[in-house]
Amino acid sequence: MFGERERSIKNLVIDALGGAESYRRARQQTDEIDDAYVQIESRRSSVVVRRLAIFVVLYVLIVMTAIVVVRSQTGQMDVVLWVGVGTFNAASAGIYYAQYQKRRLALEVLNVLRNKGEESAS
């Protein structure tokens, strides 16, 4: 059984992981960490990593296209557009990376709380 501190940390982590309000509320009211919930959130994290990889690849391709355009048409302003689009994809990749890191940290905290709960129950 969790103490007040562990319960508040668990609730904070569940809020950080997101999901529907009713889904989060049901998990916050218990003193147990739902293994199915942790698995679902772990799968969501892998989706975020895939999106991150896609945006990184897009960024590299767009910047490489901009370099080719610069070399073939020196003096044209079209390159600014390509670099702008590439930078947008880089920012998107950064956002997904930050979401991934937040989820990873939250899942690690849930694992620590689960282990502490199992130790105190023994």
CSV table of N, CA and C in Angstrom, one decimal:
chain,number,residue,atom,x,y,z
A,1,MET,N,0.8,-1.2,0.0
A,1,MET,CA,0.0,0.0,0.0
A,1,MET,C,0.9,1.2,0.0
A,2,PHE,N,0.5,2.2,-0.8
A,2,PHE,CA,1.3,3.4,-1.0
A,2,PHE,C,1.0,4.4,0.1
A,3,GLY,N,2.1,5.1,0.5
A,3,GLY,CA,1.9,6.3,1.4
A,3,GLY,C,1.4,7.5,0.6
A,4,GLU,N,1.2,8.5,1.3
A,4,GLU,CA,0.6,9.7,0.7
A,4,GLU,C,1.6,10.3,-0.4
A,5,ARG,N,2.9,10.3,-0.1
A,5,ARG,CA,3.9,10.8,-1.0
A,5,ARG,C,3.9,9.9,-2.3
A,6,GLU,N,4.0,8.6,-2.1
A,6,GLU,CA,4.0,7.7,-3.3
A,6,GLU,C,2.7,7.8,-4.1
A,7,ARG,N,1.6,8.0,-3.5
A,7,ARG,CA,0.3,8.1,-4.2
A,7,ARG,C,0.3,9.4,-5.0
A,8,SER,N,0.8,10.5,-4.4
A,8,SER,CA,0.8,11.7,-5.2
A,8,SER,C,1.8,11.7,-6.4
A,9,ILE,N,2.9,11.0,-6.2
A,9,ILE,CA,3.8,10.8,-7.3
A,9,ILE,C,3.2,10.0,-8.4
A,10,LYS,N,2.5,8.9,-8.0
A,10,LYS,CA,1.9,8.0,-9.0
A,10,LYS,C,0.8,8.8,-9.8
A,11,ASN,N,0.0,9.6,-9.1
A,11,ASN,CA,-1.0,10.4,-9.7
A,11,ASN,C,-0.4,11.4,-10.7
A,12,LEU,N,0.7,12.0,-10.3
A,12,LEU,CA,1.3,13.0,-11.1
A,12,LEU,C,1.9,12.4,-12.4
A,13,VAL,N,2.4,11.2,-12.2
A,13,VAL,CA,3.0,10.4,-13.4
A,13,VAL,C,1.9,10.0,-14.3
A,14,ILE,N,0.8,9.6,-13.8
A,14,ILE,CA,-0.4,9.2,-14.6
A,14,ILE,C,-0.9,10.4,-15.4
A,15,ASP,N,-1.0,11.5,-14.8
A,15,ASP,CA,-1.4,12.7,-15.5
A,15,ASP,C,-0.4,13.1,-16.6
A,16,ALA,N,0.9,12.9,-16.3
A,16,ALA,CA,1.9,13.2,-17.3
A,16,ALA,C,1.8,12.3,-18.6
A,17,LEU,N,1.4,11.0,-18.3
A,17,LEU,CA,1.3,10.1,-19.4
A,17,LEU,C,0.1,10.4,-20.3
A,18,GLY,N,-0.9,11.0,-19.8
A,18,GLY,CA,-2.1,11.4,-20.6
A,18,GLY,C,-3.1,10.3,-20.7
A,19,GLY,N,-4.0,10.5,-21.7
A,19,GLY,CA,-5.1,9.6,-21.9
A,19,GLY,C,-6.4,10.3,-21.6
A,20,ALA,N,-7.5,9.5,-21.7
A,20,ALA,CA,-8.8,10.1,-21.4
A,20,ALA,C,-8.9,10.4,-19.9
A,21,GLU,N,-9.7,11.4,-19.6
A,21,GLU,CA,-9.9,11.8,-18.2
A,21,GLU,C,-10.4,10.7,-17.3
A,22,SER,N,-11.4,10.0,-17.8
A,22,SER,CA,-12.0,8.9,-17.0
A,22,SER,C,-11.0,7.7,-16.8
A,23,TYR,N,-10.2,7.5,-17.8
A,23,TYR,CA,-9.2,6.4,-17.8
A,23,TYR,C,-8.2,6.8,-16.7
A,24,ARG,N,-7.7,8.0,-16.7
A,24,ARG,CA,-6.7,8.4,-15.7
A,24,ARG,C,-7.3,8.5,-14.3
A,25,ARG,N,-8.5,9.0,-14.2
A,25,ARG,CA,-9.1,9.1,-12.8
A,25,ARG,C,-9.2,7.7,-12.2
A,26,ALA,N,-9.6,6.7,-13.0
A,26,ALA,CA,-9.8,5.3,-12.4
A,26,ALA,C,-8.4,4.8,-11.9
A,27,ARG,N,-7.3,5.1,-12.6
A,27,ARG,CA,-6.0,4.6,-12.2
A,27,ARG,C,-5.5,5.4,-11.0
A,28,GLN,N,-5.9,6.7,-10.8
A,28,GLN,CA,-5.4,7.5,-9.7
A,28,GLN,C,-6.1,7.1,-8.4
A,29,GLN,N,-7.3,6.5,-8.4
A,29,GLN,CA,-8.0,6.2,-7.2
A,29,GLN,C,-7.5,4.9,-6.5
A,30,THR,N,-6.7,4.2,-7.2
A,30,THR,CA,-6.2,2.9,-6.6
A,30,THR,C,-4.8,3.1,-6.1
A,31,ASP,N,-4.4,2.1,-5.2
A,31,ASP,CA,-3.1,2.1,-4.7
A,31,ASP,C,-2.2,1.1,-5.5
A,32,GLU,N,-2.7,0.6,-6.6
A,32,GLU,CA,-1.9,-0.3,-7.4
A,32,GLU,C,-1.6,0.3,-8.7
A,33,ILE,N,-0.5,-0.2,-9.3
A,33,ILE,CA,-0.1,0.2,-10.6
A,33,ILE,C,-0.5,-0.9,-11.6
A,34,ASP,N,-1.4,-0.5,-12.5
A,34,ASP,CA,-2.0,-1.4,-13.5
A,34,ASP,C,-0.9,-1.8,-14.5
A,35,ASP,N,-0.6,-3.1,-14.6
A,35,ASP,CA,0.4,-3.6,-15.5
A,35,ASP,C,0.0,-3.4,-17.0
A,36,ALA,N,-1.3,-3.5,-17.3
A,36,ALA,CA,-1.8,-3.3,-18.6
A,36,ALA,C,-1.7,-1.9,-19.0
A,37,TYR,N,-1.9,-1.0,-18.1
A,37,TYR,CA,-1.7,0.5,-18.3
A,37,TYR,C,-0.3,0.8,-18.7
A,38,VAL,N,0.7,0.2,-17.9
A,38,VAL,CA,2.1,0.4,-18.2
A,38,VAL,C,2.5,-0.1,-19.6
A,39,GLN,N,1.9,-1.3,-19.9
A,39,GLN,CA,2.2,-1.8,-21.3
A,39,GLN,C,1.7,-0.9,-22.4
A,40,ILE,N,0.4,-0.4,-22.2
A,40,ILE,CA,-0.2,0.4,-23.2
A,40,ILE,C,0.7,1.7,-23.4
A,41,GLU,N,1.1,2.3,-22.3
A,41,GLU,CA,1.9,3.5,-22.4
A,41,GLU,C,3.3,3.2,-22.9
A,42,SER,N,3.8,2.1,-22.7
A,42,SER,CA,5.1,1.7,-23.3
A,42,SER,C,5.0,1.6,-24.8
A,43,ARG,N,3.8,1.0,-25.3
A,43,ARG,CA,3.6,0.9,-26.7
A,43,ARG,C,3.4,2.3,-27.3
A,44,ARG,N,2.7,3.2,-26.6
A,44,ARG,CA,2.6,4.6,-27.1
A,44,ARG,C,3.9,5.2,-27.2
A,45,SER,N,4.9,5.0,-26.3
A,45,SER,CA,6.2,5.5,-26.4
A,45,SER,C,6.9,5.1,-27.6
A,46,SER,N,6.7,3.8,-28.0
A,46,SER,CA,7.4,3.3,-29.2
A,46,SER,C,6.8,4.0,-30.5
A,47,VAL,N,5.5,4.3,-30.5
A,47,VAL,CA,5.0,5.1,-31.6
A,47,VAL,C,5.6,6.5,-31.7
A,48,VAL,N,5.8,7.1,-30.5
A,48,VAL,CA,6.5,8.4,-30.5
A,48,VAL,C,7.9,8.3,-31.1
A,49,VAL,N,8.6,7.3,-30.8
A,49,VAL,CA,9.9,7.1,-31.3
A,49,VAL,C,9.9,6.9,-32.8
A,50,ARG,N,8.9,6.2,-33.3
A,50,ARG,CA,8.8,6.0,-34.8
A,50,ARG,C,8.5,7.3,-35.4
A,51,ARG,N,7.7,8.1,-34.8
A,51,ARG,CA,7.4,9.4,-35.4
A,51,ARG,C,8.6,10.3,-35.4
A,52,LEU,N,9.4,10.2,-34.3
A,52,LEU,CA,10.6,11.0,-34.2
A,52,LEU,C,11.6,10.6,-35.4
A,53,ALA,N,11.7,9.3,-35.6
A,53,ALA,CA,12.6,8.8,-36.7
A,53,ALA,C,12.1,9.3,-38.0
A,54,ILE,N,10.8,9.3,-38.3
A,54,ILE,CA,10.3,9.8,-39.6
A,54,ILE,C,10.6,11.2,-39.8
A,55,PHE,N,10.4,12.1,-38.7
A,55,PHE,CA,10.7,13.5,-38.9
A,55,PHE,C,12.2,13.8,-39.0
A,56,VAL,N,13.1,13.0,-38.4
A,56,VAL,CA,14.5,13.2,-38.6
A,56,VAL,C,14.9,12.8,-40.0
A,57,VAL,N,14.3,11.8,-40.6
A,57,VAL,CA,14.6,11.4,-41.9
A,57,VAL,C,14.1,12.5,-42.9
A,58,LEU,N,12.9,12.9,-42.7
A,58,LEU,CA,12.4,14.0,-43.5
A,58,LEU,C,13.3,15.3,-43.4
A,59,TYR,N,13.7,15.6,-42.2
A,59,TYR,CA,14.6,16.8,-42.1
A,59,TYR,C,15.9,16.6,-42.9
A,60,VAL,N,16.5,15.5,-42.8
A,60,VAL,CA,17.7,15.2,-43.5
A,60,VAL,C,17.5,15.3,-45.0
A,61,LEU,N,16.4,14.7,-45.5
A,61,LEU,CA,16.1,14.7,-46.9
A,61,LEU,C,15.8,16.1,-47.4
A,62,ILE,N,15.1,16.9,-46.7
A,62,ILE,CA,14.8,18.3,-47.1
A,62,ILE,C,16.1,19.1,-47.1
A,63,VAL,N,16.9,19.0,-46.1
A,63,VAL,CA,18.1,19.8,-46.1
A,63,VAL,C,19.1,19.3,-47.2
A,64,MET,N,19.1,18.0,-47.5
A,64,MET,CA,19.9,17.6,-48.7
A,64,MET,C,19.4,18.1,-50.0
A,65,THR,N,18.1,18.2,-50.1
A,65,THR,CA,17.4,18.8,-51.3
A,65,THR,C,17.8,20.3,-51.4
A,66,ALA,N,17.8,21.0,-50.3
A,66,ALA,CA,18.2,22.4,-50.3
A,66,ALA,C,19.6,22.6,-50.7
A,67,ILE,N,20.5,21.7,-50.3
A,67,ILE,CA,21.9,21.8,-50.7
A,67,ILE,C,22.0,21.6,-52.2
A,68,VAL,N,21.3,20.6,-52.7
A,68,VAL,CA,21.3,20.3,-54.2
A,68,VAL,C,20.8,21.5,-54.9
A,69,VAL,N,19.7,22.1,-54.5
A,69,VAL,CA,19.2,23.3,-55.1
A,69,VAL,C,20.1,24.4,-55.1
A,70,VAL,N,20.8,24.7,-54.0
A,70,VAL,CA,21.8,25.7,-53.9
A,70,VAL,C,22.9,25.5,-54.9
A,71,ARG,N,23.4,24.3,-55.0
A,71,ARG,CA,24.5,24.0,-55.9
A,71,ARG,C,24.1,24.2,-57.4
A,72,SER,N,22.9,23.8,-57.7
A,72,SER,CA,22.5,23.8,-59.1
A,72,SER,C,21.9,25.2,-59.5
A,73,GLN,N,21.4,26.0,-58.6
A,73,GLN,CA,20.8,27.3,-58.9
A,73,GLN,C,21.3,28.3,-57.9
A,74,THR,N,22.5,28.6,-58.0
A,74,THR,CA,23.1,29.6,-57.0
A,74,THR,C,22.5,30.9,-57.2
A,75,GLY,N,22.1,31.6,-56.1
A,75,GLY,CA,21.6,32.9,-56.2
A,75,GLY,C,20.0,32.9,-56.1
A,76,GLN,N,19.4,31.8,-56.2
A,76,GLN,CA,17.9,31.7,-56.1
A,76,GLN,C,17.5,31.7,-54.6
A,77,MET,N,16.3,32.3,-54.4
A,77,MET,CA,15.8,32.3,-53.0
A,77,MET,C,15.0,31.1,-52.6
A,78,ASP,N,14.8,30.2,-53.6
A,78,ASP,CA,14.0,29.0,-53.3
A,78,ASP,C,14.5,28.2,-52.1
A,79,VAL,N,15.8,28.3,-51.9
A,79,VAL,CA,16.5,27.5,-50.8
A,79,VAL,C,15.9,27.9,-49.5
A,80,VAL,N,15.5,29.2,-49.3
A,80,VAL,CA,15.0,29.6,-48.0
A,80,VAL,C,13.7,28.8,-47.6
A,81,LEU,N,12.9,28.6,-48.6
A,81,LEU,CA,11.7,27.8,-48.4
A,81,LEU,C,12.0,26.4,-48.0
A,82,TRP,N,12.9,25.8,-48.6
A,82,TRP,CA,13.3,24.4,-48.3
A,82,TRP,C,13.9,24.3,-46.9
A,83,VAL,N,14.8,25.2,-46.6
A,83,VAL,CA,15.4,25.2,-45.2
A,83,VAL,C,14.3,25.5,-44.2
A,84,GLY,N,13.3,26.4,-44.5
A,84,GLY,CA,12.2,26.6,-43.6
A,84,GLY,C,11.4,25.4,-43.3
A,85,VAL,N,11.1,24.7,-44.4
A,85,VAL,CA,10.3,23.4,-44.2
A,85,VAL,C,11.1,22.4,-43.4
A,86,GLY,N,12.4,22.3,-43.8
A,86,GLY,CA,13.3,21.4,-43.0
A,86,GLY,C,13.4,21.7,-41.6
A,87,THR,N,13.4,23.0,-41.2
A,87,THR,CA,13.5,23.4,-39.8
A,87,THR,C,12.2,23.1,-39.1
A,88,PHE,N,11.1,23.2,-39.8
A,88,PHE,CA,9.8,22.8,-39.2
A,88,PHE,C,9.8,21.4,-38.9
A,89,ASN,N,10.3,20.5,-39.8
A,89,ASN,CA,10.4,19.1,-39.5
A,89,ASN,C,11.3,18.8,-38.3
A,90,ALA,N,12.4,19.6,-38.2
A,90,ALA,CA,13.3,19.4,-37.1
A,90,ALA,C,12.7,19.8,-35.8
A,91,ALA,N,11.9,20.8,-35.8
A,91,ALA,CA,11.2,21.2,-34.6
A,91,ALA,C,10.2,20.1,-34.2
A,92,SER,N,9.5,19.6,-35.2
A,92,SER,CA,8.5,18.5,-34.9
A,92,SER,C,9.2,17.3,-34.3
A,93,ALA,N,10.4,17.0,-34.9
A,93,ALA,CA,11.2,15.9,-34.3
A,93,ALA,C,11.6,16.2,-32.9
A,94,GLY,N,12.0,17.4,-32.6
A,94,GLY,CA,12.3,17.8,-31.2
A,94,GLY,C,11.2,17.6,-30.3
A,95,ILE,N,10.0,18.0,-30.7
A,95,ILE,CA,8.8,17.8,-29.9
A,95,ILE,C,8.5,16.4,-29.6
A,96,TYR,N,8.6,15.5,-30.6
A,96,TYR,CA,8.4,14.1,-30.3
A,96,TYR,C,9.5,13.5,-29.4
A,97,TYR,N,10.7,14.0,-29.6
A,97,TYR,CA,11.8,13.5,-28.7
A,97,TYR,C,11.5,13.9,-27.3
A,98,ALA,N,11.0,15.1,-27.0
A,98,ALA,CA,10.7,15.6,-25.7
A,98,ALA,C,9.5,14.7,-25.1
A,99,GLN,N,8.5,14.4,-25.9
A,99,GLN,CA,7.4,13.6,-25.5
A,99,GLN,C,7.9,12.2,-25.1
A,100,TYR,N,8.8,11.7,-25.9
A,100,TYR,CA,9.4,10.4,-25.6
A,100,TYR,C,10.1,10.3,-24.3
A,101,GLN,N,10.9,11.4,-24.1
A,101,GLN,CA,11.7,11.4,-22.8
A,101,GLN,C,10.8,11.6,-21.6
A,102,LYS,N,9.7,12.4,-21.8
A,102,LYS,CA,8.8,12.5,-20.7
A,102,LYS,C,8.1,11.2,-20.3
A,103,ARG,N,7.7,10.5,-21.4
A,103,ARG,CA,7.0,9.2,-21.2
A,103,ARG,C,8.0,8.2,-20.5
A,104,ARG,N,9.2,8.2,-21.0
A,104,ARG,CA,10.2,7.2,-20.5
A,104,ARG,C,10.5,7.5,-19.0
A,105,LEU,N,10.6,8.8,-18.7
A,105,LEU,CA,10.8,9.1,-17.3
A,105,LEU,C,9.6,8.7,-16.4
A,106,ALA,N,8.4,8.9,-16.9
A,106,ALA,CA,7.2,8.6,-16.2
A,106,ALA,C,7.1,7.1,-16.0
A,107,LEU,N,7.4,6.3,-17.0
A,107,LEU,CA,7.3,4.9,-16.9
A,107,LEU,C,8.4,4.3,-15.9
A,108,GLU,N,9.5,5.0,-15.9
A,108,GLU,CA,10.6,4.6,-14.9
A,108,GLU,C,10.1,4.8,-13.5
A,109,VAL,N,9.4,6.0,-13.3
A,109,VAL,CA,8.9,6.3,-12.0
A,109,VAL,C,7.9,5.3,-11.5
A,110,LEU,N,7.0,4.9,-12.5
A,110,LEU,CA,6.0,3.9,-12.2
A,110,LEU,C,6.6,2.6,-11.8
A,111,ASN,N,7.7,2.2,-12.5
A,111,ASN,CA,8.4,1.0,-12.1
A,111,ASN,C,9.0,1.0,-10.7
A,112,VAL,N,9.6,2.2,-10.4
A,112,VAL,CA,10.2,2.4,-9.0
A,112,VAL,C,9.1,2.3,-8.0
A,113,LEU,N,7.9,2.9,-8.2
A,113,LEU,CA,6.8,2.9,-7.3
A,113,LEU,C,6.3,1.4,-7.2
A,114,ARG,N,6.2,0.7,-8.3
A,114,ARG,CA,5.7,-0.7,-8.2
A,114,ARG,C,6.6,-1.5,-7.4
A,115,ASN,N,7.9,-1.4,-7.6
A,115,ASN,CA,8.9,-2.1,-6.8
A,115,ASN,C,8.8,-1.8,-5.3
A,116,LYS,N,8.6,-0.5,-5.0
A,116,LYS,CA,8.5,-0.1,-3.6
A,116,LYS,C,7.2,-0.7,-3.0
A,117,GLY,N,6.2,-0.6,-3.8
A,117,GLY,CA,4.9,-1.2,-3.3
A,117,GLY,C,5.0,-2.7,-3.0
A,118,GLU,N,5.7,-3.4,-3.9
A,118,GLU,CA,5.8,-4.8,-3.7
A,118,GLU,C,6.7,-5.1,-2.5
A,119,GLU,N,7.7,-4.3,-2.3
A,119,GLU,CA,8.6,-4.5,-1.1
A,119,GLU,C,7.9,-4.2,0.2
A,120,SER,N,7.0,-3.2,0.2
A,120,SER,CA,6.3,-2.9,1.5
A,120,SER,C,5.2,-3.9,1.7
A,121,ALA,N,4.7,-4.5,0.7
A,121,ALA,CA,3.6,-5.5,0.9
A,121,ALA,C,4.2,-6.8,1.4
A,122,SER,N,5.5,-7.1,1.2
A,122,SER,CA,6.1,-8.3,1.6
A,122,SER,C,6.4,-8.3,3.1
